[in-house]
Amino acid sequence: MRDREKARQRAKELVAAMTLEEKASQLRYDSPAIPRLGVPAYNWWNEALHGVARAGTATSFPQAIAMAAAFDRELMGLVGDAIAVEGRAKYNAHSRQGDRDIYKGLTFWSPNINIFRDPRWGRGHETYGEDPYLTGELGKAFVEGLQGEGEYLKAAACAKHFAVHSGPEGLRHSFDAKAAPKDMGETYLPAFEKLVKEAQVEAVMGAYNRTNQEPCCGSKTLIQDLLRDKWGFKGHFVSDCWAIQDFHENHMVTDTAEESAAMALKAGCDVNCGVTYLHLLKAYEDGLVTEAEITQAAERLFTTRFLLGLFGQTEYDQIPYSKIECREHLELAGRAAAESVVLLKNNGILPLRKEKLKAVGVIGPNANSRAALVGNYHGTSSRYITVLEGIQELVPEAVRVYYSEGCHLFRDRVEGLAWPQDRTREALAVAENSDVVILCLGLDETLEGEQGDTGNSSASGDKPDLKLPLPQRELAEEVLKTGKPVVVVNMTGSAMDLRFAQEKADGVVQAWYPGARGGKEIARILFGELSPSGKLPVTFYNDAGELPDFEDYAMKGRTYRYFEGKPLYPFGYGLTYGEVAVVSVSCQGRVFQAQGGNGDAPGRQGQGWQVTEPGEVAADIEKGLALTVSVRNDSPVATGEVVQVYVKDMDSALAAPGGKLCGFARVYLEGGGTKEVAISLGRDAFTVVNQEGVRTIDGSRFLVSAGLGQPDERTRELTGRGGIVFSVCREKNR
């Protein structure tokens, strides 16, 4: 168990020996050395969203949104641990050579636990999706894996961007995200609270924007009142990069750099990613900050450095360089890629049978694209396996693999002097000579990502709508006209308008950004070596016109909890090659059985919820509820699955109309296999958040659904299956 108090005392003693100038210098992200005290230089800025990033070779895991689609806490913990091991291996090697450059430290500014409330947001693929509960659970597992359980922190995680941040990217430096207390407490804050209270995340990063008028990196309300005083956060707070400069240049809440530095420091921001804290000494001279405030921030930062063991020996000092991209980590990345793939449509074409094929056509701008593998905030892989390469390696030599880029990712031609759509005829020739076509479409980090990091300058990294770029839409239309069987593989980090694929393609696969070697796992799934088992962590809408204004941070009309329309693909949805169903649920001594053997049930309750059996279970919901869910695979195909439990408050006007995810568990079933899964619902499953932002129990009757997706009409329409839905009433106090 780590001794924070001991680390704090050592930090206090060290900082006490520093001059004011030395203390202030340590509040920069690029903290200089203090040779007289034996303090080496340290750069706080490192990234590990889905692998150690921007510092050379490292294992490349699928992008965060892809790993979220696995709905797998254990996987996230293992990925976090692998990243920490590789981070330590790099740190050990670099520090021995005196290399203390950016991206070489052990303070990783990950995970991004903002809520992906709008699919147009370019950075949404850095998150774990649209649901606060899923985000909190996966974020907690990742942080615990990254930070480890040893005497010292294996690495320091950072929950970002606190607290209300999800676009628009082009406005973020001046934007005020207005969020009502109910939306704050129900949607934007829970994951941060969980990571602080339950995972003891070591750092929190503020957002660029303002939240309810206060700049996030200088918000007393967010940093001091909520994060430190109410939640008891003990770690350090870091600004987003150059965000404090925005106070006076864009938000216009201060007039000078000195005032901005003072505002951030007084609010509790300890380290400045940027240059504004270079003005701290002038702010001190002007009486805007005190030496005690500078000292306090420095002590917090050195507490973290002592917790990492950077001034002595630790159990991690001997982690060898050979752990980087080791076989164990590469296998884990493969598992993550496989679990993340979501099968959206299958008319029976999948899995493909190698023995029945003579030629496979692989078409599309993402078929052989390395950029489409890695998302953003990525490291370097020593090897990349695209979808094309994965298929080429998998099929027998007797099967011919034809390839055409088909079109440019977004421009109207591949060659600058050519006619528009200069690869279309080649693509059609490939289709005509193939038994089946794998059409690889989508985006990459040049079209969706962070402002300044993308080539999508007109939208600053955000998407203007949910449509694929026009050249890809035109290509898809032509290929789908050929009459050949077509499987669309969509490689994006966000929900897209895939109505054309759902209507006309034989199969549709959401492959996300699967990591540097992810093409291998996609090929294995297409050809049946593995069954797809991912579930959507976001809602796929039909069109952006169904959504509220992008700048509106109210949750009404957003995500599965509040969307009132019929989605293209619902949150939690995903097919497999097996035939898995929830067959029974045990709760409070009652056993609820699926009807008709597949979970379908009569008795409409609104929003698609249907009660499987009459009668109610009485429970003391203050103590939560324990379920045992039995699942059975009625096919010979082994597959992973995700059991999902949703709760709907039937009494409270404050409850989300679509219910909410309150429990999940990933299971693996052999062909014909049955398993029982224990899922515990905490008290929060039965709570609502009122207009003042206070979480409370406001109802006495609830519907609980245990299934393989939501209990909504669209999920049932797409899968032919429902879950088991039963009633729970609040047990009266005795």
Coordinates of C-alpha atoms in Angstrom, one line a residue, residues 42 63 76 102 114 140 151 180 192 236 250 334 343 362 387 403 408 429 471 487 542 560 578 600 652 692 698 712:
Y42 CA 11.3 16.3 -15.3
Q63 CA -8.1 3.3 -29.9
M76 CA -8.8 -2.5 -19.6
I102 CA 8.9 15.3 -23.4
N114 CA -15.3 12.9 -21.2
K140 CA -11.4 2.9 -13.2
E151 CA 4.7 0.2 -2.9
A180 CA -27.5 22.4 -15.8
F192 CA -14.5 11.7 -12.7
H236 CA -2.2 17.1 -8.5
N250 CA -9.8 34.2 -25.6
G334 CA -4.8 -8.7 -30.6
L343 CA -20.9 -6.9 -36.2
V362 CA -10.6 -5.8 -51.1
V387 CA -7.0 -5.3 -43.4
Y403 CA -7.1 -4.9 -54.3
H408 CA -9.0 8.9 -52.0
A429 CA -13.0 -4.5 -62.2
P471 CA -15.8 10.1 -52.8
V487 CA -19.2 -6.7 -46.7
N542 CA -29.6 8.0 -38.9
Y560 CA -29.7 6.3 -25.7
G578 CA -23.2 -17.7 -32.1
D600 CA -39.1 -12.3 -26.4
S652 CA -39.8 9.5 -11.2
E692 CA -30.2 20.8 -8.1
D698 CA -37.2 9.2 -6.1
D712 CA -35.6 -1.4 -26.7

